[in-house]
Short mmCIF file of C-alpha atoms in Angstrom, two decimals:
data_model
loop_
_atom_site.label_atom_id
_atom_site.label_comp_id
_atom_site.label_asym_id
_atom_site.label_seq_id
_atom_site.Cartn_x
_atom_site.Cartn_y
_atom_site.Cartn_z
CA UNK A 14 37.34 49.16 -5.77
CA UNK A 15 36.82 46.42 -8.51
CA UNK A 16 37.78 48.64 -11.00
CA UNK A 17 41.09 49.63 -9.16
CA UNK A 18 41.77 45.73 -9.14
CA UNK A 19 41.48 45.69 -12.51
CA UNK A 20 43.68 48.56 -12.91
CA UNK A 21 46.21 47.13 -10.91
CA UNK A 22 46.05 43.63 -12.76
CA UNK A 23 46.94 45.66 -15.84
CA UNK A 24 49.69 47.42 -14.15
CA UNK A 25 50.95 44.04 -13.27
CA UNK A 26 50.83 42.93 -16.53
CA UNK A 27 52.35 45.68 -18.24
CA UNK A 28 55.10 45.58 -16.03
CA UNK A 29 55.72 41.94 -16.75
CA UNK A 30 55.87 42.38 -20.39
CA UNK A 31 58.52 45.34 -19.84
CA UNK A 32 60.69 42.68 -17.89
CA UNK A 33 59.87 40.29 -20.64
CA UNK A 34 61.30 42.76 -23.08
CA UNK A 35 64.36 43.48 -21.09
CA UNK A 36 65.01 40.05 -21.05
CA UNK A 37 64.78 39.83 -24.64
CA UNK A 38 67.36 42.93 -25.31
CA UNK A 39 69.71 41.06 -22.89
CA UNK A 40 69.29 37.69 -24.95
CA UNK A 41 69.64 39.70 -28.27
CA UNK A 42 72.67 41.37 -27.37
CA UNK A 43 74.24 38.85 -25.62
CA UNK A 44 74.16 36.61 -29.19
CA UNK A 45 74.97 39.36 -30.79
CA UNK A 46 78.06 40.16 -28.67
CA UNK A 47 79.31 36.46 -29.72
CA UNK A 48 78.67 36.28 -33.27
CA UNK A 49 79.82 39.92 -34.02
CA UNK A 50 82.84 39.50 -31.28
CA UNK A 51 81.72 42.88 -29.64
CA UNK A 52 82.82 43.26 -26.72
CA UNK A 53 80.89 46.53 -26.17
CA UNK A 54 77.55 44.78 -26.90
CA UNK A 55 78.70 41.89 -24.19
CA UNK A 56 79.31 44.62 -21.82
CA UNK A 57 75.87 46.22 -22.78
CA UNK A 58 74.29 43.12 -20.96
CA UNK A 59 75.75 43.35 -17.89
CA UNK A 60 74.37 46.88 -18.09
CA UNK A 61 70.97 45.31 -17.84
CA UNK A 62 71.39 43.36 -14.22
CA UNK A 63 70.27 46.17 -11.85
CA UNK A 64 67.38 47.00 -14.38
CA UNK A 65 66.28 43.17 -13.89
CA UNK A 66 66.80 42.96 -10.20
CA UNK A 67 64.64 46.09 -9.41
CA UNK A 68 61.90 44.93 -12.08
CA UNK A 69 62.03 41.46 -10.19
CA UNK A 70 61.88 42.71 -6.71
CA UNK A 71 58.72 45.41 -7.61
CA UNK A 72 57.15 42.68 -9.19
CA UNK A 73 57.06 40.48 -6.59
CA UNK A 74 56.08 42.99 -3.93
CA UNK A 75 52.70 44.31 -6.55
CA UNK A 76 51.91 40.34 -6.79
CA UNK A 77 52.26 40.16 -2.57
CA UNK A 78 50.06 43.44 -2.44
CA UNK A 79 47.44 42.44 -4.83
CA UNK A 80 46.91 38.96 -2.90
CA UNK A 81 47.05 40.81 0.64
CA UNK A 82 44.91 43.94 -0.11
CA UNK A 83 42.43 42.55 -2.60
CA UNK A 84 41.84 38.49 -1.65
CA UNK A 85 41.44 37.66 -4.97
CA UNK A 86 39.41 34.23 -6.13
CA UNK A 87 39.71 31.52 -8.86
CA UNK A 88 41.15 32.98 -11.89
CA UNK A 89 42.72 36.33 -10.41
CA UNK A 90 44.37 34.39 -8.11
CA UNK A 91 45.59 32.00 -10.40
CA UNK A 92 46.55 34.91 -12.45
CA UNK A 93 48.67 36.56 -9.97
CA UNK A 94 50.33 33.19 -8.84
CA UNK A 95 51.48 32.84 -12.14
CA UNK A 96 52.82 36.11 -12.22
CA UNK A 97 54.96 35.29 -9.18
CA UNK A 98 56.75 32.40 -11.19
CA UNK A 99 56.82 34.13 -14.66
CA UNK A 100 58.56 37.14 -12.89
CA UNK A 101 61.33 34.70 -11.28
CA UNK A 102 61.79 32.57 -15.05
CA UNK A 103 62.10 36.22 -16.81
CA UNK A 104 65.00 37.06 -13.92
CA UNK A 105 66.55 33.78 -14.31
CA UNK A 106 66.33 34.31 -18.48
CA UNK A 107 68.49 37.43 -17.59
CA UNK A 108 71.09 35.82 -15.61
CA UNK A 109 71.31 32.93 -18.56
CA UNK A 110 72.35 36.07 -20.71
CA UNK A 111 74.82 37.36 -18.29
CA UNK A 112 76.17 33.92 -18.40
CA UNK A 113 76.33 34.08 -22.29
CA UNK A 114 77.91 37.75 -22.35
CA UNK A 115 80.39 36.59 -20.10
CA UNK A 116 81.47 33.63 -22.12
CA UNK A 117 81.14 35.85 -25.24
CA UNK A 118 83.91 38.52 -23.80
CA UNK A 119 85.98 35.08 -23.25
CA UNK A 120 85.78 34.25 -26.51
CA UNK A 121 86.16 37.18 -28.44
CA UNK A 122 89.83 37.41 -26.77
CA UNK A 123 90.64 33.98 -28.63
CA UNK A 124 90.93 32.98 -32.37
CA UNK A 125 87.83 31.75 -33.29
CA UNK A 126 86.61 27.99 -33.44
CA UNK A 127 84.31 28.53 -36.56
CA UNK A 128 81.81 30.59 -38.03
CA UNK A 129 78.34 30.37 -35.74
CA UNK A 130 75.36 28.88 -37.63
CA UNK A 131 73.41 26.65 -35.47
CA UNK A 132 73.71 28.74 -32.23
CA UNK A 133 72.29 31.88 -33.59
CA UNK A 134 69.58 29.63 -34.99
CA UNK A 135 68.94 28.29 -31.76
CA UNK A 136 68.81 31.38 -30.06
CA UNK A 137 66.38 33.05 -32.57
CA UNK A 138 64.07 29.73 -31.52
CA UNK A 139 64.53 30.62 -27.84
CA UNK A 140 64.03 33.85 -28.36
CA UNK A 141 60.68 33.67 -30.06
CA UNK A 142 59.81 31.07 -27.56
CA UNK A 143 60.18 33.71 -24.76
CA UNK A 144 58.23 36.30 -26.69
CA UNK A 145 55.45 34.19 -27.90
CA UNK A 146 55.28 33.14 -23.92
CA UNK A 147 54.50 36.29 -22.92
CA UNK A 148 52.20 36.90 -26.16
CA UNK A 149 50.20 33.69 -24.99
CA UNK A 150 49.94 35.30 -20.91
CA UNK A 151 48.70 38.83 -22.54
CA UNK A 152 46.07 37.15 -24.80
CA UNK A 153 45.64 34.59 -22.42
CA UNK A 154 45.73 32.35 -25.65
CA UNK A 155 46.37 28.63 -24.59
CA UNK A 156 47.02 27.28 -27.88
CA UNK A 157 49.70 29.71 -28.63
CA UNK A 158 51.07 28.66 -24.93
CA UNK A 159 51.07 24.78 -26.44
CA UNK A 160 53.14 26.05 -29.67
CA UNK A 161 55.73 27.14 -27.41
CA UNK A 162 55.83 24.22 -25.69
CA UNK A 163 56.20 22.03 -28.97
CA UNK A 164 59.06 24.26 -29.91
CA UNK A 165 61.05 23.26 -27.13
CA UNK A 166 62.18 20.08 -29.23
CA UNK A 167 63.43 21.87 -31.83
CA UNK A 168 65.65 23.81 -29.64
CA UNK A 169 66.76 20.07 -28.09
CA UNK A 170 67.44 19.11 -31.53
CA UNK A 171 69.52 22.02 -32.38
CA UNK A 172 71.41 21.72 -29.19
CA UNK A 173 72.76 17.92 -29.61
CA UNK A 174 73.31 19.11 -33.38
CA UNK A 175 75.44 21.83 -31.68
CA UNK A 176 77.06 19.46 -29.29
CA UNK A 177 78.07 16.83 -32.21
CA UNK A 178 79.57 19.35 -34.36
CA UNK A 179 81.65 20.74 -31.84
CA UNK A 180 82.79 17.47 -30.66
CA UNK A 181 84.16 16.67 -33.97
CA UNK A 182 85.98 19.95 -33.60
CA UNK A 183 87.64 18.81 -30.40
CA UNK A 184 88.46 15.63 -31.89
CA UNK A 185 90.06 16.66 -34.83
CA UNK A 186 92.05 19.63 -33.07
CA UNK A 187 92.34 19.48 -28.73
CA UNK A 188 93.60 22.60 -29.31
CA UNK A 189 90.10 23.74 -30.03
CA UNK A 190 88.77 22.16 -26.98
CA UNK A 191 88.71 24.97 -24.06
CA UNK A 192 86.68 27.61 -26.86
CA UNK A 193 84.29 24.75 -27.97
CA UNK A 194 83.37 23.69 -24.67
CA UNK A 195 82.89 27.68 -23.93
CA UNK A 196 80.59 27.11 -27.15
CA UNK A 197 78.61 24.32 -25.91
CA UNK A 198 78.11 25.76 -22.41
CA UNK A 199 76.19 28.68 -24.38
CA UNK A 200 74.02 26.35 -26.25
CA UNK A 201 72.79 24.52 -22.64
CA UNK A 202 72.34 28.37 -21.70
CA UNK A 203 70.23 28.86 -24.77
CA UNK A 204 68.58 25.51 -23.91
CA UNK A 205 67.54 26.94 -20.44
CA UNK A 206 65.91 29.98 -21.75
CA UNK A 207 63.64 27.98 -23.88
CA UNK A 208 62.68 25.61 -21.02
CA UNK A 209 62.02 29.04 -19.09
CA UNK A 210 59.42 30.03 -21.85
CA UNK A 211 58.25 26.54 -21.28
CA UNK A 212 57.54 27.00 -17.91
CA UNK A 213 56.02 30.53 -18.64
CA UNK A 214 53.83 28.80 -21.31
CA UNK A 215 52.79 25.88 -19.01
CA UNK A 216 51.64 28.70 -16.18
CA UNK A 217 49.71 30.47 -19.48
CA UNK A 218 47.90 27.23 -19.66
CA UNK A 219 47.20 26.68 -15.94
CA UNK A 220 45.91 30.29 -15.68
CA UNK A 221 43.54 29.76 -18.60
CA UNK A 222 42.63 26.22 -18.15
CA UNK A 223 42.47 26.40 -14.60
CA UNK A 224 44.12 23.11 -14.03
CA UNK A 225 47.87 22.19 -13.59
CA UNK A 226 48.64 20.61 -17.18
CA UNK A 227 52.47 21.42 -16.13
CA UNK A 228 52.64 17.04 -15.55
CA UNK A 229 49.22 16.06 -16.58
CA UNK A 230 48.68 17.78 -20.11
CA UNK A 231 52.07 18.60 -20.61
CA UNK A 232 53.31 14.97 -20.29
CA UNK A 233 50.61 13.54 -22.85
CA UNK A 234 50.95 16.14 -25.11
CA UNK A 235 55.15 15.56 -25.35
CA UNK A 236 53.84 12.04 -25.28
CA UNK A 237 52.40 12.37 -28.76
CA UNK A 238 55.77 14.27 -30.51
CA UNK A 239 58.37 12.17 -28.83
CA UNK A 240 59.37 9.59 -26.12
CA UNK A 241 61.01 11.50 -23.31
CA UNK A 242 64.82 10.65 -23.62
CA UNK A 243 68.02 11.73 -21.88
CA UNK A 244 69.00 15.50 -22.20
CA UNK A 245 72.11 14.94 -24.21
CA UNK A 246 73.12 13.67 -27.68
CA UNK B 25 39.13 29.09 11.96
CA UNK B 26 42.68 30.64 13.45
CA UNK B 27 43.81 26.97 14.37
CA UNK B 28 43.01 25.62 11.42
CA UNK B 29 44.69 28.13 9.55
CA UNK B 30 47.81 27.45 11.68
CA UNK B 31 47.17 23.42 11.22
CA UNK B 32 47.26 24.46 7.63
CA UNK B 33 50.43 26.54 7.94
CA UNK B 34 52.17 23.41 9.64
CA UNK B 35 50.75 20.72 6.84
CA UNK B 36 52.03 23.14 3.88
CA UNK B 37 55.73 23.06 6.09
CA UNK B 38 55.48 19.28 6.36
CA UNK B 39 54.92 18.65 2.76
CA UNK B 40 57.39 21.24 1.20
CA UNK B 41 59.87 18.95 4.04
CA UNK B 42 58.44 15.60 2.31
CA UNK B 43 59.24 17.17 -0.90
CA UNK B 44 62.88 17.94 0.00
CA UNK B 45 63.70 14.73 1.31
CA UNK B 46 62.31 13.28 -2.19
CA UNK B 47 64.82 15.71 -3.60
CA UNK B 48 67.68 14.53 -1.39
CA UNK B 49 67.22 10.90 -2.18
CA UNK B 50 66.81 11.38 -5.73
CA UNK B 51 70.01 13.70 -5.49
CA UNK B 52 71.94 10.91 -3.26
CA UNK B 53 70.72 7.70 -5.79
CA UNK B 54 71.81 9.84 -8.82
CA UNK B 55 75.39 10.45 -8.13
CA UNK B 56 75.96 7.21 -6.20
CA UNK B 57 74.75 5.82 -9.48
CA UNK B 58 77.81 7.29 -11.05
CA UNK B 59 80.40 6.55 -8.31
CA UNK B 60 79.21 3.23 -7.58
CA UNK B 61 78.67 2.40 -11.78
CA UNK B 62 75.12 1.07 -11.02
CA UNK B 63 72.61 1.31 -13.23
CA UNK B 64 69.70 0.12 -11.20
CA UNK B 65 70.11 2.87 -8.79
CA UNK B 66 69.97 5.54 -11.95
CA UNK B 67 66.71 3.89 -13.04
CA UNK B 68 65.75 4.23 -9.28
CA UNK B 69 65.97 8.04 -9.78
CA UNK B 70 63.72 7.89 -12.59
CA UNK B 71 60.96 6.18 -10.55
CA UNK B 72 60.82 9.22 -8.20
CA UNK B 73 59.96 11.45 -10.88
CA UNK B 74 55.97 11.01 -10.70
CA UNK B 75 55.85 11.38 -6.91
CA UNK B 76 57.69 14.38 -7.22
CA UNK B 77 55.44 15.73 -9.98
CA UNK B 78 52.55 14.90 -8.06
CA UNK B 79 53.87 16.44 -4.68
CA UNK B 80 54.18 19.70 -6.80
CA UNK B 81 51.10 19.98 -8.09
CA UNK B 82 49.66 19.17 -4.48
CA UNK B 83 51.81 21.58 -2.64
CA UNK B 84 50.81 24.41 -5.47
CA UNK B 85 47.63 23.49 -4.83
CA UNK B 86 47.63 24.13 -0.74
CA UNK B 87 49.04 27.25 -1.26
CA UNK B 88 46.42 28.70 -3.66
CA UNK B 89 43.91 27.24 -1.42
CA UNK B 90 45.57 29.16 1.56
CA UNK B 91 45.73 32.23 -0.32
CA UNK B 92 42.41 31.93 -1.42
CA UNK B 93 40.37 31.01 1.66
CA UNK B 94 42.65 32.34 4.39
CA UNK B 95 43.44 36.10 3.21
CA UNK B 96 46.65 35.56 5.27
CA UNK B 97 48.53 38.69 6.10
CA UNK B 98 51.71 40.15 6.33
CA UNK B 99 54.08 37.09 7.35
CA UNK B 100 52.16 34.58 6.97
CA UNK B 101 51.16 35.78 3.01
CA UNK B 102 55.00 35.99 2.75
CA UNK B 103 55.59 32.44 4.08
CA UNK B 104 52.92 30.89 1.27
CA UNK B 105 54.24 33.08 -1.33
CA UNK B 106 57.66 31.52 -0.68
CA UNK B 107 55.95 28.44 -0.32
CA UNK B 108 55.30 28.85 -3.96
CA UNK B 109 58.88 29.30 -4.75
CA UNK B 110 60.56 26.65 -2.52
CA UNK B 111 58.25 24.24 -3.97
CA UNK B 112 59.08 25.24 -7.86
CA UNK B 113 62.88 25.09 -6.78
CA UNK B 114 62.46 21.56 -5.26
CA UNK B 115 60.86 20.46 -8.16
CA UNK B 116 63.99 21.76 -10.51
CA UNK B 117 66.41 19.83 -8.27
CA UNK B 118 64.73 16.88 -8.75
CA UNK B 119 64.79 17.58 -12.58
CA UNK B 120 68.56 18.03 -12.28
CA UNK B 121 68.77 14.86 -10.15
CA UNK B 122 67.16 12.93 -13.10
CA UNK B 123 69.68 14.60 -15.84
CA UNK B 124 72.66 13.61 -13.46
CA UNK B 125 70.99 9.98 -13.33
CA UNK B 126 70.60 9.98 -17.39
CA UNK B 127 74.40 10.61 -17.82
CA UNK B 128 75.48 8.33 -15.39
CA UNK B 129 73.37 5.45 -17.30
CA UNK B 130 75.34 6.73 -20.46
CA UNK B 131 78.98 6.58 -18.49
CA UNK B 132 78.56 3.61 -16.79
CA UNK B 133 78.38 1.66 -20.53
CA UNK B 134 81.78 2.87 -21.25
CA UNK B 135 84.99 2.70 -19.32
CA UNK B 136 85.83 5.25 -16.80
CA UNK B 137 87.73 8.03 -17.46
CA UNK B 138 88.86 8.57 -13.85
CA UNK B 139 88.18 7.68 -10.40
CA UNK B 140 85.34 10.23 -9.02
CA UNK B 141 86.55 12.66 -6.27
CA UNK B 142 85.44 16.51 -6.68
CA UNK B 143 82.43 15.39 -8.20
CA UNK B 144 80.97 13.56 -5.18
CA UNK B 145 82.67 16.28 -2.95
CA UNK B 146 80.71 18.52 -5.03
CA UNK B 147 78.01 16.71 -4.61
CA UNK B 148 78.09 16.33 -0.65
CA UNK B 149 77.97 20.29 -0.56
CA UNK B 150 75.35 20.72 -2.50
CA UNK B 151 72.92 18.41 -0.89
CA UNK B 152 74.07 19.89 2.56
CA UNK B 153 73.19 23.23 0.93
CA UNK B 154 69.70 22.42 -0.06
CA UNK B 155 69.18 20.19 3.78
CA UNK B 156 70.60 23.46 5.19
CA UNK B 157 68.19 25.79 3.32
CA UNK B 158 65.28 23.55 4.32
CA UNK B 159 66.37 23.42 8.05
CA UNK B 160 66.90 27.35 7.76
CA UNK B 161 63.13 27.31 6.50
CA UNK B 162 61.59 25.26 9.18
CA UNK B 163 63.22 26.87 12.14
CA UNK B 164 62.67 30.37 10.00
CA UNK B 165 66.26 30.62 11.02
CA UNK B 166 68.56 33.73 8.62
CA UNK B 167 71.40 32.80 9.96
CA UNK B 168 71.71 29.19 8.63
CA UNK B 169 69.87 30.41 5.71
CA UNK B 170 73.09 32.80 5.14
CA UNK B 171 75.54 30.24 5.29
CA UNK B 172 74.14 28.14 2.71
CA UNK B 173 74.69 31.47 0.39
CA UNK B 174 77.91 31.48 1.76
CA UNK B 175 78.59 27.70 0.65
CA UNK B 176 77.67 28.62 -3.07
CA UNK B 177 81.16 29.95 -3.42
CA UNK B 178 82.66 26.79 -2.28
CA UNK B 179 80.74 24.87 -5.04
CA UNK B 180 81.89 27.20 -7.74
CA UNK B 181 85.44 27.01 -6.54
CA UNK B 182 85.00 23.04 -6.99
CA UNK B 183 83.27 23.07 -10.39
CA UNK B 184 86.47 25.23 -11.94
CA UNK B 185 88.57 22.74 -10.43
CA UNK B 186 86.35 19.84 -11.96
CA UNK B 187 86.85 21.88 -15.19
CA UNK B 188 90.35 22.22 -15.17
CA UNK B 189 91.02 19.16 -14.35
CA UNK B 190 88.74 17.36 -17.19
CA UNK B 191 90.06 19.60 -19.00
CA UNK B 192 93.51 18.29 -18.73
CA UNK B 193 92.28 14.24 -19.62
CA UNK B 194 90.39 15.89 -22.65
CA UNK B 195 93.73 17.59 -24.36
CA UNK B 196 96.12 14.83 -23.02
CA UNK B 197 93.66 11.92 -24.88
CA UNK B 198 90.88 13.38 -27.28
CA UNK B 199 89.32 9.74 -26.90
CA UNK B 200 88.51 10.43 -23.27
CA UNK B 201 86.53 14.13 -24.89
CA UNK B 202 82.87 12.42 -24.78
CA UNK B 203 82.71 10.94 -21.61
CA UNK B 204 84.31 13.98 -19.75
CA UNK B 205 82.22 16.27 -21.67
CA UNK B 206 79.48 14.29 -19.72
CA UNK B 207 81.43 14.38 -16.43
CA UNK B 208 81.34 18.68 -16.96
CA UNK B 209 77.98 18.29 -17.43
CA UNK B 210 77.26 16.39 -14.41
CA UNK B 211 78.90 19.15 -12.18
CA UNK B 212 76.94 21.66 -13.99
CA UNK B 213 73.97 20.28 -12.87
CA UNK B 214 75.32 20.02 -9.37
CA UNK B 215 76.10 23.88 -9.61
CA UNK B 216 72.41 24.33 -10.52
CA UNK B 217 71.05 22.51 -7.52
CA UNK B 218 73.39 24.33 -5.39
CA UNK B 219 71.69 27.64 -7.04
CA UNK B 220 68.15 26.54 -6.04
CA UNK B 221 69.18 26.02 -2.90
CA UNK B 222 70.76 29.21 -2.50
CA UNK B 223 67.03 30.38 -3.90
CA UNK B 224 65.38 28.74 -1.04
CA UNK B 225 68.05 30.39 1.65
CA UNK B 226 67.38 33.84 -0.03
CA UNK B 227 63.76 33.15 0.49
CA UNK B 228 64.02 32.04 4.26
CA UNK B 229 65.46 35.50 4.58
CA UNK B 230 63.36 37.26 2.90
CA UNK B 231 59.99 35.38 5.04
CA UNK B 232 61.60 36.24 8.14
CA UNK B 233 63.16 39.62 7.61
CA UNK B 234 60.18 40.55 5.49
CA UNK B 235 62.50 42.14 2.83
CA UNK B 236 63.91 41.27 -0.40
CA UNK B 237 67.68 40.50 0.62
CA UNK B 238 67.45 38.46 -2.83
CA UNK B 239 68.96 41.21 -4.89
CA UNK B 240 70.17 43.71 -2.20
CA UNK B 241 71.26 41.80 1.11
CA UNK B 242 72.91 39.10 -1.33
CA UNK B 243 74.68 41.35 -3.03
CA UNK B 244 76.44 42.90 -0.27
CA UNK B 245 77.35 39.60 1.18
CA UNK B 246 78.62 38.69 -1.86
CA UNK B 247 80.99 41.62 -2.08
CA UNK B 248 82.37 40.77 1.13
CA UNK B 249 83.25 37.20 -0.18
CA UNK B 250 84.34 37.70 -3.55
CA UNK B 251 83.99 39.77 -7.22
CA UNK B 252 81.28 38.61 -9.06
CA UNK B 253 83.23 37.18 -11.80
CA UNK B 254 82.21 34.90 -14.88
CA UNK B 255 80.74 31.40 -14.29
CA UNK B 256 83.48 29.36 -15.72
CA UNK B 257 87.01 28.94 -15.28
#
């Protein structure tokens, strides 16, 4: 029984990593579609949606079955409860990638506003945060998780930079407004992906430390880094 | 023991409703601050943040304790697992209300772009969705939950209307661009609140029906209503 339980937890861990891999692939393809103006790649993102949906349902079922049949205590219970939340964060990362792919498809059909530099940079950071948060989850490494939470500030500052730059384009040439707006919204999707990675990292700290740092520790950590401010420039 | 368990589930239900009440208050004040250009009201939203954080931690603890000590089966297990998710959706609704309040504070300091009509309408719909989803949760009413999911289309169509109208303002007078952009982002926060209400409604259907309609049933339901399309106009 005990050995089976360990094996089931290991499978849960692996399935969450598979889902994380799909989410990363979707993000990568969505941004590449936008940068390379490649419509087939944008379409490829949408093809992953069903895979994500099925993984999400499967993982939810696994978590509930483990809770029902195994009566886990303490750290295993926290692990499974965090699994439920991480599952939902990964699903929503996939949703954001789909939204980026849809905007990419719109933008490809129109002339380019400007070569993209900060948005791909923001995407790389967000992807790195997702990957690190899942690494931290597998290794139960709270320090790695904390570094993900700190990375969120860089994403926010790039988001503000993207916003300011595109604002200049819009003010200078109102003809660019609809396309520049789409790009601003792409940067908001990336911001939300980074937020989900932060949620995952907070869950990892919670699993390991056994106390909820999402509000307490995180706010203290943030306090040392910057003052909480408005979400936009 | 059995009676205590029932009582604990009842307390969990009540605490989630208290949290839903706080989330609704925050939304209401944030939009009222924007419409009435009332800075004190925007500030009042921020004062609710700590209350939300504490409620979120308390409810998470309650769910985990129930899972650990009671070994619930079947429908009770689904109820508690849904409680974990609803808790996190309500917390994020509070976060969106805070973002709206911060934008309201920025906008109040500048001349008004236009009198607001569709944004308050969108806010009323989103609030109604949150309230109905929690009602559906309390009454375990899948039909009410389905009506919430259907309401999401109206919110999306108002979001597109807000987008198109503000685009016209921006194109006509580039001086309005920064303020119009803030208003567009307010409409995106409302859209996300409606999405969270939809998530809660899907969890209610899941509790009652005991099968995951989040992907299967919901997609079929949506198919009857509209084709899935890009997220923006």
